Structures are given as structure tokens and as C-alpha cells.
Amino acid sequence: MNAASASRTTEAHDRPARLRVGVVGAGRVGPVLAAALRLAGHQPVAASGVSDASRRRADALLPGVPLVTPDEVLAKADLVLLTVPDDALPPLVAGLAETGAIRPGQLLAHTSGRHGVGVLRPALRAGGLPLALHPVMTFSGTSVDVQRLAGCSFGVTAPEELRMAAEALVIEMGGEPEWIEERDRPLYHAALAMGANHLVTLVAQSLDVLRGLGVAAPDRMLGPLLGAALDNALRSGDAALTGPVARGDAGTVAAHVAELREHAPDALASYLALARTTADRALDHGLLRPESAEALLDVLAGDAEGGRGTGRGPDGAER
């Protein structure tokens, strides 16, 4: 337990529990958030989960909290965390509303990045109080995640009259609330997916190529490079761009494309797409000279069309 968690635990012991917390969907996220709320003085009272993994997570993170049906969770809780996959959320909310499980004045908070509070409209009609609290973090479903919530941003959307309550819950979990308008939720989520999900894919592709070359520890090779690149990008944005595309080294990029086509064709499409985007951004920010960009974009455009561009690099040599 880190210092922040210890402090929250001490404060929790000094005051009675305030909200009875329930979790519908004991995946990797729900039990972690309920455990964080317990540290802030709230009382987890019930969770639902059917898989063996869900049961193990609930036992580890919420000891003594019974696993029951979703309807029973709502019957016991003042605050219900709806932590199910995005596509499962609309039918879940509709079903709970239709069965009369939602009580007037009951807080219902989902953790979907894509959805705002519109998806909770059936709950609102039943008298529920809708909140969208999306933690901007990947979860392992272990106690380590509770510590990682310290300083974690949450994308918060709620009716204006519930904004302070929503942000207070995030702060109590150790997070930092960031207000996202309802209409902006899909774009907000797309931005996060580009940064996190696509990063994993790119790193995995790079690991595969290095492993295919016989590099014994590609993770150790990439770790310092990727760590520095991420740190520089977060600090400086496009000013951190380096490498052959940003320099306009068309011959080097052509060699990359040829080797990927022959030895790692599954990685070629992403290389081309990101190289073109990198070239555009480097050009817009004055890092890439227009005269260098022309030859570079010729290489990338030619290969995207299934050909070899002009067939020659910027020095006139055959590619």
C-alpha cells in the first residue's frame, strides 16, 4: 500500500461509511473502483459476476462482499458501478429499468469511455441519477490498480446538477476529474484508443520483427528507446519527432518498405499509414523540408498503390 492509500485508509477509519456501493460486472475495473471507494469510507455491499475470474477478483479485492444477481446488487446499493463492456451497457440498463430494479435517487455510474449519460436514459426515467466516470488507465484487476488510481484522470460526464457529486467521487478514488461534454464522448474515446490501444499494437509488431531477426531480448532493446520517445512526445508533441521520415530520408524509408514487404508483410500497412501521417505532421511543423517531403511522399504513395513509386530514390538509384 502506498502513502496515498494509507492516508485514505486512515481517514476512512475516522468516519462512518456513507454510500453503500454495488458492482454490476466484476471484471477488471469494477472491484478496483469499489476497493478505492472503500478506502475513502464508502461500504461495498454486493457485486455480480459469473466467471471464475470475476469471483477470484471479487474475493481478492472485496473480501466478504457477496456475489449476487444484478437485481440484488441494485437492491442493496446506493451507488451502483456498471462496469460491463460498452456494447453490453445499453441492454443492461434497459433490462434493469424494465424490471423495476432501479430506485429513485439511486446513483448509477458506468465506466465506459465511449458513452456519456445518454445511455443511462432508461435509468433516469426510473428516477436514477446517471454518472459517466471513465478511468483513463488500463487495468489488471489486482490491488496494484488501486494504487495506480492516484493521479489517474477520469473522463466525467453527468447532468449539471450532479457534476460536483461525480467529480467528488473521482477525487475520493484518488483520481483527477476531467469534464467531457456528452457530444464529445466518442471523439474523446477515439483519442484514447489511438494513444493506448494502437501503441500496444505498434510495440507488439516491432517486437515481432526484432524477434524474427533473432534478437534475444527485444523488450530490453526497445524499452529505453520507447520510454524516452513517449516521455519526449508527452513533453514536446510534434517537436519530439525524429527518424528517417521526419528527416526526409526517402532512400532509408524505401529500404524499410522493401524489407517489410518481404519479411514482415503484416506490419507494412501500419508502417505506411503512420509514415504518411508522420510526414504530414513533420511538414506542417517545419521539421521536414518541402523538397525532401516530395521524394519521401513519392515512395509512400507509390507503395500504397501497390507499386514502387517512380522506382528511384532521391539520389536516382534504383529502389
Short mmCIF file of C-alpha atoms in Angstrom, two decimals:
data_model
loop_
_atom_site.label_atom_id
_atom_site.label_comp_id
_atom_site.label_asym_id
_atom_site.label_seq_id
_atom_site.Cartn_x
_atom_site.Cartn_y
_atom_site.Cartn_z
CA MET A 1 0.00 0.00 0.00
CA ASN A 2 1.43 3.41 -0.93
CA ALA A 3 1.29 6.58 1.18
CA ALA A 4 -1.80 7.92 -0.57
CA SER A 5 -3.71 4.68 0.01
CA ALA A 6 -2.59 4.54 3.64
CA SER A 7 -3.75 8.11 4.18
CA ARG A 8 -7.14 7.39 2.63
CA THR A 9 -7.46 4.26 4.82
CA THR A 10 -6.69 6.24 7.99
CA GLU A 11 -9.24 8.90 7.07
CA ALA A 12 -11.83 6.20 6.31
CA HIS A 13 -11.45 4.75 9.80
CA ASP A 14 -12.20 8.18 11.26
CA ARG A 15 -15.69 8.42 9.74
CA PRO A 16 -18.65 6.12 9.09
CA ALA A 17 -19.29 4.67 5.65
CA ARG A 18 -21.51 6.98 3.65
CA LEU A 19 -22.64 5.17 0.47
CA ARG A 20 -23.39 1.51 0.05
CA VAL A 21 -21.58 0.55 -3.16
CA GLY A 22 -22.55 -2.21 -5.55
CA VAL A 23 -20.76 -3.54 -8.62
CA VAL A 24 -22.53 -4.97 -11.66
CA GLY A 25 -19.83 -6.70 -13.69
CA ALA A 26 -16.92 -7.85 -11.54
CA GLY A 27 -14.36 -7.61 -14.33
CA ARG A 28 -11.01 -5.87 -14.04
CA VAL A 29 -12.43 -2.40 -13.34
CA GLY A 30 -15.42 -2.63 -11.01
CA PRO A 31 -13.84 -4.34 -7.99
CA VAL A 32 -10.85 -1.97 -8.18
CA LEU A 33 -13.04 1.14 -8.08
CA ALA A 34 -15.14 -0.32 -5.27
CA ALA A 35 -11.97 -1.09 -3.32
CA ALA A 36 -10.82 2.52 -3.82
CA LEU A 37 -14.19 3.80 -2.61
CA ARG A 38 -13.88 1.56 0.45
CA LEU A 39 -10.59 3.31 1.27
CA ALA A 40 -12.48 6.62 1.09
CA GLY A 41 -15.03 5.46 3.65
CA HIS A 42 -17.79 4.00 1.50
CA GLN A 43 -19.11 0.46 2.00
CA PRO A 44 -19.08 -2.11 -0.82
CA VAL A 45 -22.11 -4.33 -0.17
CA ALA A 46 -22.63 -6.54 -3.24
CA ALA A 47 -21.21 -7.48 -6.62
CA SER A 48 -22.29 -9.57 -9.57
CA GLY A 49 -20.06 -11.78 -11.67
CA VAL A 50 -20.41 -15.21 -13.22
CA SER A 51 -16.95 -16.25 -14.39
CA ASP A 52 -14.36 -17.90 -12.17
CA ALA A 53 -12.01 -14.95 -12.82
CA SER A 54 -14.69 -12.50 -11.67
CA ARG A 55 -15.21 -14.45 -8.49
CA ARG A 56 -11.49 -14.54 -7.76
CA ARG A 57 -11.16 -10.79 -8.32
CA ALA A 58 -14.12 -10.05 -6.06
CA ASP A 59 -12.74 -12.31 -3.33
CA ALA A 60 -9.32 -10.65 -3.52
CA LEU A 61 -10.37 -7.02 -3.77
CA LEU A 62 -13.70 -7.07 -1.93
CA PRO A 63 -13.37 -9.74 0.78
CA GLY A 64 -16.63 -10.50 2.49
CA VAL A 65 -18.75 -8.86 -0.22
CA PRO A 66 -21.34 -11.33 -1.54
CA LEU A 67 -21.69 -12.19 -5.23
CA VAL A 68 -25.36 -11.92 -6.17
CA THR A 69 -27.52 -11.18 -9.22
CA PRO A 70 -27.55 -7.67 -10.75
CA ASP A 71 -31.07 -7.05 -9.40
CA GLU A 72 -29.89 -7.93 -5.91
CA VAL A 73 -26.90 -5.61 -6.26
CA LEU A 74 -29.23 -2.71 -7.02
CA ALA A 75 -31.49 -3.64 -4.11
CA LYS A 76 -28.58 -3.33 -1.66
CA ALA A 77 -26.64 -0.32 -3.04
CA ASP A 78 -26.95 3.47 -3.03
CA LEU A 79 -24.21 3.79 -5.68
CA VAL A 80 -24.06 1.16 -8.42
CA LEU A 81 -20.96 0.82 -10.60
CA LEU A 82 -21.96 -0.55 -14.02
CA THR A 83 -18.63 -1.95 -15.20
CA VAL A 84 -19.56 -4.05 -18.22
CA PRO A 85 -18.30 -3.87 -21.85
CA ASP A 86 -19.53 -0.94 -23.94
CA ASP A 87 -21.88 -2.99 -26.11
CA ALA A 88 -23.41 -4.72 -23.09
CA LEU A 89 -24.25 -1.46 -21.32
CA PRO A 90 -27.42 -0.36 -23.21
CA PRO A 91 -29.27 -3.70 -22.85
CA LEU A 92 -28.18 -3.98 -19.21
CA VAL A 93 -29.56 -0.55 -18.32
CA ALA A 94 -32.76 -1.16 -20.27
CA GLY A 95 -33.27 -4.52 -18.55
CA LEU A 96 -32.70 -3.12 -15.07
CA ALA A 97 -35.18 -0.32 -15.73
CA GLU A 98 -37.80 -2.68 -17.14
CA THR A 99 -37.65 -4.97 -14.12
CA GLY A 100 -38.04 -2.06 -11.70
CA ALA A 101 -34.66 -2.69 -10.11
CA ILE A 102 -33.66 0.99 -10.17
CA ARG A 103 -34.78 3.08 -7.21
CA PRO A 104 -35.45 6.84 -7.31
CA GLY A 105 -32.40 8.71 -6.07
CA GLN A 106 -30.03 5.80 -6.71
CA LEU A 107 -26.67 6.74 -8.25
CA LEU A 108 -25.70 4.70 -11.32
CA ALA A 109 -22.18 5.24 -12.63
CA HIS A 110 -20.83 3.48 -15.70
CA THR A 111 -17.15 3.38 -16.68
CA SER A 112 -17.47 3.28 -20.48
CA GLY A 113 -15.25 5.70 -22.34
CA ARG A 114 -17.48 5.80 -25.40
CA HIS A 115 -20.80 6.51 -23.69
CA GLY A 116 -21.91 9.56 -21.79
CA VAL A 117 -25.06 9.69 -19.68
CA GLY A 118 -27.40 9.27 -22.64
CA VAL A 119 -27.02 5.51 -22.41
CA LEU A 120 -28.45 5.75 -18.88
CA ARG A 121 -31.67 7.44 -20.03
CA PRO A 122 -33.85 4.45 -19.02
CA ALA A 123 -32.37 4.70 -15.53
CA LEU A 124 -33.08 8.42 -15.43
CA ARG A 125 -36.71 7.81 -16.34
CA ALA A 126 -36.88 5.34 -13.44
CA GLY A 127 -35.61 8.02 -11.05
CA GLY A 128 -31.94 7.02 -11.07
CA LEU A 129 -29.11 9.55 -11.04
CA PRO A 130 -26.78 8.97 -14.03
CA LEU A 131 -22.98 9.41 -13.99
CA ALA A 132 -20.27 8.54 -16.53
CA LEU A 133 -16.89 8.05 -14.80
CA HIS A 134 -14.26 6.67 -17.17
CA PRO A 135 -10.81 5.99 -15.65
CA VAL A 136 -8.08 6.68 -18.21
CA MET A 137 -5.99 3.67 -17.31
CA THR A 138 -5.54 0.03 -18.25
CA PHE A 139 -6.48 -2.41 -15.50
CA SER A 140 -5.04 -5.73 -14.39
CA GLY A 141 -7.84 -6.37 -11.91
CA THR A 142 -5.46 -6.55 -8.94
CA SER A 143 -4.71 -4.44 -5.87
CA VAL A 144 -1.91 -2.72 -7.81
CA ASP A 145 -4.59 -0.90 -9.78
CA VAL A 146 -5.98 0.71 -6.62
CA GLN A 147 -2.62 2.39 -6.07
CA ARG A 148 -2.41 3.41 -9.74
CA LEU A 149 -5.65 5.36 -9.42
CA ALA A 150 -3.70 8.06 -7.56
CA GLY A 151 -3.50 10.91 -10.05
CA CYS A 152 -5.33 8.96 -12.76
CA SER A 153 -7.56 11.12 -14.98
CA PHE A 154 -11.26 10.25 -15.24
CA GLY A 155 -13.43 11.41 -18.12
CA VAL A 156 -16.51 12.72 -16.28
CA THR A 157 -19.94 13.40 -17.80
CA ALA A 158 -23.09 13.99 -15.78
CA PRO A 159 -26.14 16.24 -15.62
CA GLU A 160 -25.01 19.66 -14.47
CA GLU A 161 -26.73 19.28 -11.10
CA LEU A 162 -24.71 16.09 -10.46
CA ARG A 163 -21.36 17.39 -11.68
CA MET A 164 -19.99 18.18 -8.23
CA ALA A 165 -21.05 14.78 -6.90
CA ALA A 166 -19.44 12.99 -9.85
CA GLU A 167 -16.18 14.88 -9.51
CA ALA A 168 -16.15 14.32 -5.74
CA LEU A 169 -16.40 10.54 -6.23
CA VAL A 170 -13.45 10.63 -8.61
CA ILE A 171 -11.37 12.64 -6.16
CA GLU A 172 -12.25 10.21 -3.37
CA MET A 173 -10.93 7.35 -5.52
CA GLY A 174 -7.66 9.25 -5.85
CA GLY A 175 -8.32 10.37 -9.42
CA GLU A 176 -8.38 13.68 -11.27
CA PRO A 177 -11.75 14.57 -12.87
CA GLU A 178 -11.72 15.92 -16.43
CA TRP A 179 -15.09 17.17 -17.68
CA ILE A 180 -16.13 15.78 -21.09
CA GLU A 181 -19.26 17.05 -22.81
CA GLU A 182 -21.82 14.41 -23.77
CA ARG A 183 -21.43 15.10 -27.50
CA ASP A 184 -17.64 14.70 -27.26
CA ARG A 185 -17.52 11.26 -25.64
CA PRO A 186 -16.96 9.20 -28.85
CA LEU A 187 -14.17 11.51 -30.04
CA TYR A 188 -12.61 11.56 -26.57
CA HIS A 189 -12.61 7.76 -26.53
CA ALA A 190 -11.17 7.58 -30.06
CA ALA A 191 -8.26 9.78 -28.96
CA LEU A 192 -7.51 7.47 -26.04
CA ALA A 193 -7.73 4.38 -28.24
CA MET A 194 -5.27 5.87 -30.71
CA GLY A 195 -2.81 6.62 -27.96
CA ALA A 196 -3.08 3.45 -25.87
CA ASN A 197 -4.54 0.59 -27.90
CA HIS A 198 -2.68 1.38 -31.10
CA LEU A 199 0.54 1.89 -29.16
CA VAL A 200 0.31 -1.69 -27.90
CA THR A 201 -0.20 -2.95 -31.45
CA LEU A 202 2.79 -1.00 -32.75
CA VAL A 203 5.06 -2.16 -29.96
CA ALA A 204 3.96 -5.76 -30.47
CA GLN A 205 4.70 -5.51 -34.21
CA SER A 206 8.14 -4.09 -33.50
CA LEU A 207 8.82 -6.90 -31.02
CA ASP A 208 7.75 -9.48 -33.62
CA VAL A 209 10.10 -8.11 -36.27
CA LEU A 210 13.07 -7.99 -33.89
CA ARG A 211 12.28 -11.44 -32.59
CA GLY A 212 12.16 -12.70 -36.16
CA LEU A 213 15.68 -11.34 -36.70
CA GLY A 214 16.92 -13.40 -33.78
CA VAL A 215 17.16 -10.60 -31.20
CA ALA A 216 17.16 -12.48 -27.89
CA ALA A 217 15.51 -9.79 -25.75
CA PRO A 218 13.62 -7.36 -27.99
CA ASP A 219 11.76 -5.96 -24.99
CA ARG A 220 15.04 -4.96 -23.35
CA MET A 221 16.22 -3.41 -26.61
CA LEU A 222 13.05 -1.37 -27.12
CA GLY A 223 12.42 -0.38 -23.51
CA PRO A 224 14.79 2.60 -23.17
CA LEU A 225 14.04 3.81 -26.71
CA LEU A 226 10.27 3.70 -26.34
CA GLY A 227 10.36 5.10 -22.82
CA ALA A 228 12.36 8.13 -23.99
CA ALA A 229 10.18 8.57 -27.09
CA LEU A 230 6.98 8.54 -25.03
CA ASP A 231 8.38 10.95 -22.47
CA ASN A 232 9.58 13.32 -25.20
CA ALA A 233 6.25 13.14 -27.04
CA LEU A 234 4.26 13.93 -23.90
CA ARG A 235 6.56 16.85 -23.13
CA SER A 236 7.07 18.29 -26.61
CA GLY A 237 4.46 16.89 -29.00
CA ASP A 238 5.49 17.03 -32.66
CA ALA A 239 8.77 18.72 -31.76
CA ALA A 240 9.91 15.31 -30.49
CA LEU A 241 9.68 13.71 -33.94
CA THR A 242 12.93 12.06 -35.05
CA GLY A 243 13.91 9.35 -37.51
CA PRO A 244 14.11 8.95 -41.28
CA VAL A 245 10.60 10.19 -42.06
CA ALA A 246 10.99 13.42 -40.10
CA ARG A 247 14.42 13.92 -41.74
CA GLY A 248 13.11 13.20 -45.22
CA ASP A 249 15.43 10.22 -45.82
CA ALA A 250 13.41 8.73 -48.68
CA GLY A 251 16.06 6.14 -49.53
CA THR A 252 16.02 4.75 -46.00
CA VAL A 253 12.23 4.65 -45.94
CA ALA A 254 12.21 2.86 -49.31
CA ALA A 255 14.58 0.26 -47.87
CA HIS A 256 12.30 -0.18 -44.84
CA VAL A 257 9.31 -0.71 -47.10
CA ALA A 258 11.11 -3.29 -49.24
CA GLU A 259 12.30 -5.28 -46.24
CA LEU A 260 8.93 -5.19 -44.50
CA ARG A 261 7.19 -6.31 -47.68
CA GLU A 262 9.48 -9.32 -47.94
CA HIS A 263 9.96 -10.31 -44.30
CA ALA A 264 7.09 -8.77 -42.25
CA PRO A 265 4.18 -8.04 -44.61
CA ASP A 266 1.69 -7.90 -41.73
CA ALA A 267 3.44 -4.78 -40.44
CA LEU A 268 3.67 -2.98 -43.80
CA ALA A 269 0.23 -1.34 -43.83
CA SER A 270 0.68 0.25 -40.40
CA TYR A 271 4.21 1.39 -41.29
CA LEU A 272 2.97 3.12 -44.44
CA ALA A 273 -0.04 4.73 -42.81
CA LEU A 274 1.96 6.09 -39.89
CA ALA A 275 4.86 7.17 -42.07
CA ARG A 276 2.48 9.25 -44.21
CA THR A 277 0.90 10.79 -41.11
CA THR A 278 4.33 11.46 -39.60
CA ALA A 279 5.48 13.13 -42.82
CA ASP A 280 2.40 15.36 -42.89
CA ARG A 281 2.87 16.42 -39.28
CA ALA A 282 6.62 16.97 -39.69
CA LEU A 283 5.94 19.10 -42.77
CA ASP A 284 3.23 21.15 -41.02
CA HIS A 285 5.56 21.85 -38.09
CA GLY A 286 8.55 22.83 -40.21
CA LEU A 287 10.64 19.78 -39.30
CA LEU A 288 10.58 18.34 -42.81
CA ARG A 289 11.67 20.46 -45.78
CA PRO A 290 9.22 20.54 -48.70
CA GLU A 291 11.90 19.42 -51.17
CA SER A 292 12.66 16.38 -49.01
CA ALA A 293 8.99 15.67 -48.46
CA GLU A 294 8.30 15.33 -52.18
CA ALA A 295 10.62 12.34 -52.68
CA LEU A 296 9.51 10.79 -49.40
CA LEU A 297 5.82 11.02 -50.19
CA ASP A 298 6.51 9.61 -53.65
CA VAL A 299 7.92 6.48 -52.00
CA LEU A 300 4.96 6.14 -49.67
CA ALA A 301 2.28 6.93 -52.26
CA GLY A 302 3.80 4.57 -54.82
CA ASP A 303 3.84 1.66 -52.41
CA ALA A 304 0.33 2.41 -51.20
CA GLU A 305 -0.83 1.94 -54.79
CA GLY A 306 0.88 -1.46 -54.91
CA GLY A 307 3.79 -0.21 -56.98
CA ARG A 308 7.23 1.21 -56.39
CA GLY A 309 6.63 4.90 -56.94
CA THR A 310 8.99 6.22 -59.58
CA GLY A 311 11.27 3.25 -58.98
CA ARG A 312 14.14 5.52 -57.90
CA GLY A 313 15.20 7.12 -54.67
CA PRO A 314 16.07 10.81 -54.26
CA ASP A 315 19.64 10.12 -55.38
CA GLY A 316 18.43 8.50 -58.62
CA ALA A 317 19.41 4.99 -57.54
CA GLU A 318 17.14 2.04 -58.15
CA ARG A 319 14.92 1.12 -55.19
#
